[in-house]
Amino acid sequence: MDTGRVGRRIAYWREHRGLTQADFGRLMGQSRRWVQDLEGGQRQTDPRLSVLQRAAEILRIPLERLVTDPAPTPAPASLPADVASLVDALHRPPQRPHTAVHLPDLWRRLAFCCQAWSACHYTAVARDLPVVLADAHAAAAESAEGSVLLSRAYQLTASLLFKYGQLGRTPGVLAAERALAAAETAGDPVAIGASARRVARGLIHQQRHATAAAYAKTTAIELRPDLEQGGSVGLSTLGMLYLVAAVGVTGTGRSPASVAEATNRLGEAAEVA
């Protein structure tokens, strides 16, 4: 077995799924250095089948794709056209809609984008989001509910752009910051917590793991009383803050201190669950 080709396939699919080496290592129960060696074909002469099976499960691909596929092509040098248009829209003043914004209809349009996101139809999401964002800006000028909707739309924008690795990192961070600003304008704890999670993910994508962990943990502590009163959505938001803090802690590699800290964050998430 050509371990170098296997390693390149793992690296290709890891990046395609929007995972950093630290993320993938955590899911594999290993360190980032272990992942670096695996992707470089240096772990062992013939990787164990159990390792490849676990990697395929995490990457959501058939095992055969790691073993028999041709060497993957390099990552694209540019974003898909619809995604690039979404990025461009972030740098233009939002245009006022020609007609009054009907909030229930706007929520339905955003829900469609969320469903398309869940189904991995990323270009469809990117195609619809610019208009949703423009209308959400108008709605935010009218009510707190509109600001919550705007925050949710920017959260989805950030999550989508982070899927495109380095090409989407900078605009993704911008979208996450705007999501947080809209949430704070609304004063909605769930929206603030969900936006803060995207900000923390942006820090991780910038390799600022310790800052991400501290930010997510501090936000969870500050928002916990309000989120605990927010029902299942509030508790889910709180738990995800603790989980992203755990990811941040392990981003610089495995050590007794990082394992202990990550275990504490996971314990807090389990308590919330």
PDB file of C-alpha atoms in Angstrom:
ATOM      1  CA  MET A   1       0.000   0.000   0.000  1.00  0.00           C
ATOM      2  CA  ASP A   2       1.291   3.440  -0.952  1.00  0.00           C
ATOM      3  CA  THR A   3       1.111   5.171   2.427  1.00  0.00           C
ATOM      4  CA  GLY A   4       1.946   8.542   0.903  1.00  0.00           C
ATOM      5  CA  ARG A   5      -1.080   8.387  -1.392  1.00  0.00           C
ATOM      6  CA  VAL A   6      -3.303   7.223   1.480  1.00  0.00           C
ATOM      7  CA  GLY A   7      -2.080  10.145   3.582  1.00  0.00           C
ATOM      8  CA  ARG A   8      -2.785  12.622   0.780  1.00  0.00           C
ATOM      9  CA  ARG A   9      -6.318  11.235   0.398  1.00  0.00           C
ATOM     10  CA  ILE A  10      -6.929  11.638   4.126  1.00  0.00           C
ATOM     11  CA  ALA A  11      -5.622  15.226   3.995  1.00  0.00           C
ATOM     12  CA  TYR A  12      -7.801  15.996   0.971  1.00  0.00           C
ATOM     13  CA  TRP A  13     -11.015  14.697   2.571  1.00  0.00           C
ATOM     14  CA  ARG A  14     -10.196  16.262   5.947  1.00  0.00           C
ATOM     15  CA  GLU A  15      -9.878  19.691   4.321  1.00  0.00           C
ATOM     16  CA  HIS A  16     -12.971  19.026   2.198  1.00  0.00           C
ATOM     17  CA  ARG A  17     -14.944  18.412   5.408  1.00  0.00           C
ATOM     18  CA  GLY A  18     -13.663  21.657   6.932  1.00  0.00           C
ATOM     19  CA  LEU A  19     -11.595  19.934   9.644  1.00  0.00           C
ATOM     20  CA  THR A  20      -8.236  21.143  10.885  1.00  0.00           C
ATOM     21  CA  GLN A  21      -5.551  18.598  11.706  1.00  0.00           C
ATOM     22  CA  ALA A  22      -6.308  19.227  15.385  1.00  0.00           C
ATOM     23  CA  ASP A  23     -10.036  18.614  14.817  1.00  0.00           C
ATOM     24  CA  PHE A  24      -9.370  15.362  12.972  1.00  0.00           C
ATOM     25  CA  GLY A  25      -6.843  14.244  15.583  1.00  0.00           C
ATOM     26  CA  ARG A  26      -9.342  14.851  18.379  1.00  0.00           C
ATOM     27  CA  LEU A  27     -11.965  12.752  16.592  1.00  0.00           C
ATOM     28  CA  MET A  28      -9.385  10.007  16.051  1.00  0.00           C
ATOM     29  CA  GLY A  29      -8.251  10.204  19.665  1.00  0.00           C
ATOM     30  CA  GLN A  30      -4.785  11.329  18.607  1.00  0.00           C
ATOM     31  CA  SER A  31      -2.626  14.458  18.523  1.00  0.00           C
ATOM     32  CA  ARG A  32      -2.176  16.920  15.694  1.00  0.00           C
ATOM     33  CA  ARG A  33       1.404  15.648  15.243  1.00  0.00           C
ATOM     34  CA  TRP A  34       0.024  12.135  14.783  1.00  0.00           C
ATOM     35  CA  VAL A  35      -2.236  13.436  12.001  1.00  0.00           C
ATOM     36  CA  GLN A  36       0.683  15.248  10.375  1.00  0.00           C
ATOM     37  CA  ASP A  37       2.679  12.014  10.319  1.00  0.00           C
ATOM     38  CA  LEU A  38      -0.302  10.007   9.039  1.00  0.00           C
ATOM     39  CA  GLU A  39      -0.958  12.429   6.186  1.00  0.00           C
ATOM     40  CA  GLY A  40       2.743  12.491   5.374  1.00  0.00           C
ATOM     41  CA  GLY A  41       2.849   8.682   5.098  1.00  0.00           C
ATOM     42  CA  GLN A  42       5.216   8.432   8.071  1.00  0.00           C
ATOM     43  CA  ARG A  43       3.085   6.710  10.699  1.00  0.00           C
ATOM     44  CA  GLN A  44       3.937   3.151   9.683  1.00  0.00           C
ATOM     45  CA  THR A  45       4.818   1.114   6.620  1.00  0.00           C
ATOM     46  CA  ASP A  46       1.275  -0.235   6.278  1.00  0.00           C
ATOM     47  CA  PRO A  47      -1.484   1.635   8.186  1.00  0.00           C
ATOM     48  CA  ARG A  48      -3.726  -0.644  10.223  1.00  0.00           C
ATOM     49  CA  LEU A  49      -7.101  -1.354   8.673  1.00  0.00           C
ATOM     50  CA  SER A  50      -8.802  -0.253  11.899  1.00  0.00           C
ATOM     51  CA  VAL A  51      -7.157   3.176  11.589  1.00  0.00           C
ATOM     52  CA  LEU A  52      -8.319   3.589   7.998  1.00  0.00           C
ATOM     53  CA  GLN A  53     -11.825   2.402   8.856  1.00  0.00           C
ATOM     54  CA  ARG A  54     -12.083   4.940  11.673  1.00  0.00           C
ATOM     55  CA  ALA A  55     -10.745   7.709   9.407  1.00  0.00           C
ATOM     56  CA  ALA A  56     -13.293   6.831   6.707  1.00  0.00           C
ATOM     57  CA  GLU A  57     -16.128   6.944   9.262  1.00  0.00           C
ATOM     58  CA  ILE A  58     -15.072  10.389  10.504  1.00  0.00           C
ATOM     59  CA  LEU A  59     -14.632  11.716   6.953  1.00  0.00           C
ATOM     60  CA  ARG A  60     -17.996  10.187   5.911  1.00  0.00           C
ATOM     61  CA  ILE A  61     -16.624   8.370   2.868  1.00  0.00           C
ATOM     62  CA  PRO A  62     -16.381   4.698   1.864  1.00  0.00           C
ATOM     63  CA  LEU A  63     -13.161   3.019   2.979  1.00  0.00           C
ATOM     64  CA  GLU A  64     -12.362   2.259  -0.664  1.00  0.00           C
ATOM     65  CA  ARG A  65     -11.853   5.963  -1.357  1.00  0.00           C
ATOM     66  CA  LEU A  66      -8.884   6.027   1.003  1.00  0.00           C
ATOM     67  CA  VAL A  67      -7.358   2.846  -0.416  1.00  0.00           C
ATOM     68  CA  THR A  68      -8.021   2.823  -4.147  1.00  0.00           C
ATOM     69  CA  ASP A  69      -8.935   6.326  -5.368  1.00  0.00           C
ATOM     70  CA  PRO A  70      -6.453   8.120  -7.632  1.00  0.00           C
ATOM     71  CA  ALA A  71      -4.390  10.772  -5.885  1.00  0.00           C
ATOM     72  CA  PRO A  72      -6.685  13.753  -5.260  1.00  0.00           C
ATOM     73  CA  THR A  73      -6.277  16.931  -7.219  1.00  0.00           C
ATOM     74  CA  PRO A  74      -5.002  20.023  -5.412  1.00  0.00           C
ATOM     75  CA  ALA A  75      -7.455  22.250  -3.615  1.00  0.00           C
ATOM     76  CA  PRO A  76      -9.111  24.807  -5.913  1.00  0.00           C
ATOM     77  CA  ALA A  77      -7.378  28.163  -6.238  1.00  0.00           C
ATOM     78  CA  SER A  78     -10.644  30.083  -6.078  1.00  0.00           C
ATOM     79  CA  LEU A  79     -14.060  29.832  -4.490  1.00  0.00           C
ATOM     80  CA  PRO A  80     -17.060  28.540  -6.462  1.00  0.00           C
ATOM     81  CA  ALA A  81     -18.833  31.393  -8.263  1.00  0.00           C
ATOM     82  CA  ASP A  82     -21.880  31.491  -5.953  1.00  0.00           C
ATOM     83  CA  VAL A  83     -19.691  31.434  -2.854  1.00  0.00           C
ATOM     84  CA  ALA A  84     -17.461  34.174  -4.265  1.00  0.00           C
ATOM     85  CA  SER A  85     -20.583  36.269  -4.914  1.00  0.00           C
ATOM     86  CA  LEU A  86     -21.608  35.793  -1.290  1.00  0.00           C
ATOM     87  CA  VAL A  87     -18.182  37.022  -0.174  1.00  0.00           C
ATOM     88  CA  ASP A  88     -18.538  40.050  -2.455  1.00  0.00           C
ATOM     89  CA  ALA A  89     -21.924  40.793  -0.898  1.00  0.00           C
ATOM     90  CA  LEU A  90     -20.276  41.038   2.524  1.00  0.00           C
ATOM     91  CA  HIS A  91     -18.270  44.009   1.274  1.00  0.00           C
ATOM     92  CA  ARG A  92     -21.161  45.937  -0.249  1.00  0.00           C
ATOM     93  CA  PRO A  93     -23.688  48.072   1.625  1.00  0.00           C
ATOM     94  CA  PRO A  94     -26.889  46.035   1.936  1.00  0.00           C
ATOM     95  CA  GLN A  95     -29.502  47.192  -0.561  1.00  0.00           C
ATOM     96  CA  ARG A  96     -32.903  48.088   0.802  1.00  0.00           C
ATOM     97  CA  PRO A  97     -35.628  45.729  -0.433  1.00  0.00           C
ATOM     98  CA  HIS A  98     -38.171  47.187  -2.822  1.00  0.00           C
ATOM     99  CA  THR A  99     -41.082  45.943  -0.722  1.00  0.00           C
ATOM    100  CA  ALA A 100     -41.711  45.644   3.006  1.00  0.00           C
ATOM    101  CA  VAL A 101     -40.050  42.662   4.655  1.00  0.00           C
ATOM    102  CA  HIS A 102     -42.493  40.052   5.973  1.00  0.00           C
ATOM    103  CA  LEU A 103     -40.714  38.423   8.908  1.00  0.00           C
ATOM    104  CA  PRO A 104     -42.467  35.011   8.813  1.00  0.00           C
ATOM    105  CA  ASP A 105     -41.628  34.721   5.112  1.00  0.00           C
ATOM    106  CA  LEU A 106     -38.032  35.754   5.769  1.00  0.00           C
ATOM    107  CA  TRP A 107     -37.739  33.130   8.532  1.00  0.00           C
ATOM    108  CA  ARG A 108     -39.010  30.498   6.066  1.00  0.00           C
ATOM    109  CA  ARG A 109     -36.411  31.531   3.504  1.00  0.00           C
ATOM    110  CA  LEU A 110     -33.684  31.320   6.112  1.00  0.00           C
ATOM    111  CA  ALA A 111     -34.999  27.914   7.242  1.00  0.00           C
ATOM    112  CA  PHE A 112     -34.703  26.714   3.630  1.00  0.00           C
ATOM    113  CA  CYS A 113     -31.058  27.838   3.597  1.00  0.00           C
ATOM    114  CA  CYS A 114     -30.449  25.962   6.848  1.00  0.00           C
ATOM    115  CA  GLN A 115     -32.015  22.807   5.406  1.00  0.00           C
ATOM    116  CA  ALA A 116     -29.898  23.112   2.267  1.00  0.00           C
ATOM    117  CA  TRP A 117     -26.841  23.550   4.495  1.00  0.00           C
ATOM    118  CA  SER A 118     -27.715  20.385   6.420  1.00  0.00           C
ATOM    119  CA  ALA A 119     -28.006  18.528   3.111  1.00  0.00           C
ATOM    120  CA  CYS A 120     -24.552  19.844   2.056  1.00  0.00           C
ATOM    121  CA  HIS A 121     -25.996  21.863  -0.849  1.00  0.00           C
ATOM    122  CA  TYR A 122     -23.508  24.631  -0.159  1.00  0.00           C
ATOM    123  CA  THR A 123     -23.715  26.459  -3.461  1.00  0.00           C
ATOM    124  CA  ALA A 124     -27.510  26.651  -3.156  1.00  0.00           C
ATOM    125  CA  VAL A 125     -27.084  28.239   0.272  1.00  0.00           C
ATOM    126  CA  ALA A 126     -24.520  30.698  -1.079  1.00  0.00           C
ATOM    127  CA  ARG A 127     -26.833  31.621  -3.946  1.00  0.00           C
ATOM    128  CA  ASP A 128     -29.758  32.539  -1.639  1.00  0.00           C
ATOM    129  CA  LEU A 129     -27.929  34.103   1.300  1.00  0.00           C
ATOM    130  CA  PRO A 130     -27.059  37.538  -0.187  1.00  0.00           C
ATOM    131  CA  VAL A 131     -30.739  38.421  -0.678  1.00  0.00           C
ATOM    132  CA  VAL A 132     -31.657  36.960   2.719  1.00  0.00           C
ATOM    133  CA  LEU A 133     -28.941  39.062   4.348  1.00  0.00           C
ATOM    134  CA  ALA A 134     -30.097  42.239   2.588  1.00  0.00           C
ATOM    135  CA  ASP A 135     -33.693  41.706   3.695  1.00  0.00           C
ATOM    136  CA  ALA A 136     -32.560  40.758   7.199  1.00  0.00           C
ATOM    137  CA  HIS A 137     -30.676  44.052   7.500  1.00  0.00           C
ATOM    138  CA  ALA A 138     -33.910  45.867   6.732  1.00  0.00           C
ATOM    139  CA  ALA A 139     -35.782  43.756   9.267  1.00  0.00           C
ATOM    140  CA  ALA A 140     -33.112  44.403  11.901  1.00  0.00           C
ATOM    141  CA  ALA A 141     -33.672  48.132  11.567  1.00  0.00           C
ATOM    142  CA  GLU A 142     -37.294  47.592  12.584  1.00  0.00           C
ATOM    143  CA  SER A 143     -37.250  45.129  15.488  1.00  0.00           C
ATOM    144  CA  ALA A 144     -35.198  42.988  17.860  1.00  0.00           C
ATOM    145  CA  GLU A 145     -36.594  39.878  16.177  1.00  0.00           C
ATOM    146  CA  GLY A 146     -35.182  41.166  12.909  1.00  0.00           C
ATOM    147  CA  SER A 147     -31.757  41.506  14.577  1.00  0.00           C
ATOM    148  CA  VAL A 148     -31.979  37.901  15.789  1.00  0.00           C
ATOM    149  CA  LEU A 149     -32.797  36.789  12.249  1.00  0.00           C
ATOM    150  CA  LEU A 150     -29.885  38.826  10.867  1.00  0.00           C
ATOM    151  CA  SER A 151     -27.573  37.218  13.413  1.00  0.00           C
ATOM    152  CA  ARG A 152     -28.755  33.748  12.419  1.00  0.00           C
ATOM    153  CA  ALA A 153     -28.185  34.523   8.736  1.00  0.00           C
ATOM    154  CA  TYR A 154     -24.641  35.695   9.429  1.00  0.00           C
ATOM    155  CA  GLN A 155     -24.007  32.626  11.594  1.00  0.00           C
ATOM    156  CA  LEU A 156     -24.951  30.417   8.659  1.00  0.00           C
ATOM    157  CA  THR A 157     -22.771  32.519   6.359  1.00  0.00           C
ATOM    158  CA  ALA A 158     -19.777  32.058   8.666  1.00  0.00           C
ATOM    159  CA  SER A 159     -20.306  28.302   8.951  1.00  0.00           C
ATOM    160  CA  LEU A 160     -20.575  28.012   5.176  1.00  0.00           C
ATOM    161  CA  LEU A 161     -17.434  30.017   4.463  1.00  0.00           C
ATOM    162  CA  PHE A 162     -15.389  28.088   7.031  1.00  0.00           C
ATOM    163  CA  LYS A 163     -16.087  24.973   4.931  1.00  0.00           C
ATOM    164  CA  TYR A 164     -13.830  26.398   2.220  1.00  0.00           C
ATOM    165  CA  GLY A 165     -10.676  26.398   4.320  1.00  0.00           C
ATOM    166  CA  GLN A 166      -8.156  29.170   3.855  1.00  0.00           C
ATOM    167  CA  LEU A 167     -10.111  30.741   0.983  1.00  0.00           C
ATOM    168  CA  GLY A 168     -13.151  31.288   3.196  1.00  0.00           C
ATOM    169  CA  ARG A 169     -11.431  31.956   6.493  1.00  0.00           C
ATOM    170  CA  THR A 170     -11.182  35.756   6.410  1.00  0.00           C
ATOM    171  CA  PRO A 171     -14.732  36.452   5.154  1.00  0.00           C
ATOM    172  CA  GLY A 172     -15.988  33.770   7.534  1.00  0.00           C
ATOM    173  CA  VAL A 173     -14.465  35.615  10.480  1.00  0.00           C
ATOM    174  CA  LEU A 174     -16.093  38.825   9.245  1.00  0.00           C
ATOM    175  CA  ALA A 175     -19.497  37.122   9.053  1.00  0.00           C
ATOM    176  CA  ALA A 176     -19.072  35.684  12.561  1.00  0.00           C
ATOM    177  CA  GLU A 177     -18.284  39.122  13.988  1.00  0.00           C
ATOM    178  CA  ARG A 178     -21.345  40.599  12.288  1.00  0.00           C
ATOM    179  CA  ALA A 179     -23.491  37.783  13.661  1.00  0.00           C
ATOM    180  CA  LEU A 180     -22.310  38.617  17.162  1.00  0.00           C
ATOM    181  CA  ALA A 181     -22.942  42.352  16.687  1.00  0.00           C
ATOM    182  CA  ALA A 182     -26.508  41.719  15.518  1.00  0.00           C
ATOM    183  CA  ALA A 183     -27.138  39.332  18.409  1.00  0.00           C
ATOM    184  CA  GLU A 184     -25.868  41.867  20.946  1.00  0.00           C
ATOM    185  CA  THR A 185     -28.119  44.518  19.393  1.00  0.00           C
ATOM    186  CA  ALA A 186     -31.075  42.182  19.920  1.00  0.00           C
ATOM    187  CA  GLY A 187     -29.939  41.302  23.436  1.00  0.00           C
ATOM    188  CA  ASP A 188     -30.820  37.650  22.819  1.00  0.00           C
ATOM    189  CA  PRO A 189     -28.644  35.259  24.903  1.00  0.00           C
ATOM    190  CA  VAL A 190     -29.123  32.284  22.573  1.00  0.00           C
ATOM    191  CA  ALA A 191     -28.190  34.336  19.511  1.00  0.00           C
ATOM    192  CA  ILE A 192     -25.177  35.783  21.367  1.00  0.00           C
ATOM    193  CA  GLY A 193     -24.000  32.327  22.424  1.00  0.00           C
ATOM    194  CA  ALA A 194     -24.482  30.820  18.972  1.00  0.00           C
ATOM    195  CA  SER A 195     -22.640  33.733  17.358  1.00  0.00           C
ATOM    196  CA  ALA A 196     -19.834  33.528  19.908  1.00  0.00           C
ATOM    197  CA  ARG A 197     -19.350  29.890  18.934  1.00  0.00           C
ATOM    198  CA  ARG A 198     -18.742  30.982  15.329  1.00  0.00           C
ATOM    199  CA  VAL A 199     -16.301  33.633  16.525  1.00  0.00           C
ATOM    200  CA  ALA A 200     -14.427  30.942  18.464  1.00  0.00           C
ATOM    201  CA  ARG A 201     -14.378  28.716  15.388  1.00  0.00           C
ATOM    202  CA  GLY A 202     -12.940  31.638  13.437  1.00  0.00           C
ATOM    203  CA  LEU A 203     -10.156  31.962  15.988  1.00  0.00           C
ATOM    204  CA  ILE A 204      -9.429  28.259  15.618  1.00  0.00           C
ATOM    205  CA  HIS A 205      -9.263  28.620  11.837  1.00  0.00           C
ATOM    206  CA  GLN A 206      -6.714  31.389  12.411  1.00  0.00           C
ATOM    207  CA  GLN A 207      -4.680  28.938  14.549  1.00  0.00           C
ATOM    208  CA  ARG A 208      -5.396  31.000  17.679  1.00  0.00           C
ATOM    209  CA  HIS A 209      -6.432  27.965  19.663  1.00  0.00           C
ATOM    210  CA  ALA A 210      -5.747  29.183  23.198  1.00  0.00           C
ATOM    211  CA  THR A 211      -7.610  32.439  22.555  1.00  0.00           C
ATOM    212  CA  ALA A 212     -10.562  30.490  21.121  1.00  0.00           C
ATOM    213  CA  ALA A 213     -10.694  28.183  24.145  1.00  0.00           C
ATOM    214  CA  ALA A 214     -10.564  31.041  26.639  1.00  0.00           C
ATOM    215  CA  TYR A 215     -13.161  33.070  24.723  1.00  0.00           C
ATOM    216  CA  ALA A 216     -15.623  30.193  24.438  1.00  0.00           C
ATOM    217  CA  LYS A 217     -15.211  29.239  28.090  1.00  0.00           C
ATOM    218  CA  THR A 218     -15.636  32.828  29.329  1.00  0.00           C
ATOM    219  CA  THR A 219     -18.708  33.333  27.137  1.00  0.00           C
ATOM    220  CA  ALA A 220     -20.243  30.094  28.419  1.00  0.00           C
ATOM    221  CA  ILE A 221     -19.731  31.170  32.025  1.00  0.00           C
ATOM    222  CA  GLU A 222     -21.205  34.625  31.422  1.00  0.00           C
ATOM    223  CA  LEU A 223     -24.232  33.391  29.499  1.00  0.00           C
ATOM    224  CA  ARG A 224     -24.908  30.212  31.463  1.00  0.00           C
ATOM    225  CA  PRO A 225     -27.645  31.599  33.773  1.00  0.00           C
ATOM    226  CA  ASP A 226     -29.609  32.967  30.822  1.00  0.00           C
ATOM    227  CA  LEU A 227     -29.009  29.974  28.567  1.00  0.00           C
ATOM    228  CA  GLU A 228     -30.144  27.563  31.260  1.00  0.00           C
ATOM    229  CA  GLN A 229     -33.466  29.401  31.219  1.00  0.00           C
ATOM    230  CA  GLY A 230     -33.683  29.148  27.419  1.00  0.00           C
ATOM    231  CA  GLY A 231     -34.985  25.598  27.178  1.00  0.00           C
ATOM    232  CA  SER A 232     -33.432  22.987  24.932  1.00  0.00           C
ATOM    233  CA  VAL A 233     -32.146  25.588  22.450  1.00  0.00           C
ATOM    234  CA  GLY A 234     -30.409  27.529  25.205  1.00  0.00           C
ATOM    235  CA  LEU A 235     -28.886  24.395  26.704  1.00  0.00           C
ATOM    236  CA  SER A 236     -27.730  23.201  23.299  1.00  0.00           C
ATOM    237  CA  THR A 237     -26.046  26.548  22.699  1.00  0.00           C
ATOM    238  CA  LEU A 238     -24.328  26.360  26.084  1.00  0.00           C
ATOM    239  CA  GLY A 239     -23.117  22.824  25.457  1.00  0.00           C
ATOM    240  CA  MET A 240     -21.689  23.746  22.070  1.00  0.00           C
ATOM    241  CA  LEU A 241     -19.710  26.590  23.643  1.00  0.00           C
ATOM    242  CA  TYR A 242     -18.088  24.109  26.011  1.00  0.00           C
ATOM    243  CA  LEU A 243     -17.393  21.731  23.120  1.00  0.00           C
ATOM    244  CA  VAL A 244     -15.705  24.363  20.972  1.00  0.00           C
ATOM    245  CA  ALA A 245     -13.647  25.345  24.029  1.00  0.00           C
ATOM    246  CA  ALA A 246     -12.512  21.712  24.260  1.00  0.00           C
ATOM    247  CA  VAL A 247     -11.499  21.772  20.593  1.00  0.00           C
ATOM    248  CA  GLY A 248      -9.530  24.967  21.148  1.00  0.00           C
ATOM    249  CA  VAL A 249      -7.688  23.514  24.140  1.00  0.00           C
ATOM    250  CA  THR A 250      -6.387  20.558  22.134  1.00  0.00           C
ATOM    251  CA  GLY A 251      -5.424  22.616  19.104  1.00  0.00           C
ATOM    252  CA  THR A 252      -1.764  22.957  19.989  1.00  0.00           C
ATOM    253  CA  GLY A 253      -1.228  19.241  20.562  1.00  0.00           C
ATOM    254  CA  ARG A 254      -1.696  16.645  23.250  1.00  0.00           C
ATOM    255  CA  SER A 255      -0.222  17.186  26.705  1.00  0.00           C
ATOM    256  CA  PRO A 256      -1.323  16.231  30.226  1.00  0.00           C
ATOM    257  CA  ALA A 257      -2.489  19.803  30.834  1.00  0.00           C
ATOM    258  CA  SER A 258      -4.435  20.075  27.564  1.00  0.00           C
ATOM    259  CA  VAL A 259      -6.056  16.672  28.067  1.00  0.00           C
ATOM    260  CA  ALA A 260      -7.129  17.620  31.597  1.00  0.00           C
ATOM    261  CA  GLU A 261      -8.516  20.962  30.443  1.00  0.00           C
ATOM    262  CA  ALA A 262     -10.354  19.408  27.495  1.00  0.00           C
ATOM    263  CA  THR A 263     -11.768  16.727  29.790  1.00  0.00           C
ATOM    264  CA  ASN A 264     -13.130  19.446  32.077  1.00  0.00           C
ATOM    265  CA  ARG A 265     -14.824  21.214  29.153  1.00  0.00           C
ATOM    266  CA  LEU A 266     -16.288  17.946  27.903  1.00  0.00           C
ATOM    267  CA  GLY A 267     -17.535  17.209  31.402  1.00  0.00           C
ATOM    268  CA  GLU A 268     -19.302  20.558  31.501  1.00  0.00           C
ATOM    269  CA  ALA A 269     -20.874  19.850  28.123  1.00  0.00           C
ATOM    270  CA  ALA A 270     -22.023  16.444  29.371  1.00  0.00           C
ATOM    271  CA  GLU A 271     -23.549  18.054  32.446  1.00  0.00           C
ATOM    272  CA  VAL A 272     -25.520  20.441  30.252  1.00  0.00           C
ATOM    273  CA  ALA A 273     -26.607  17.556  28.003  1.00  0.00           C
TER     274      ALA A 273
END
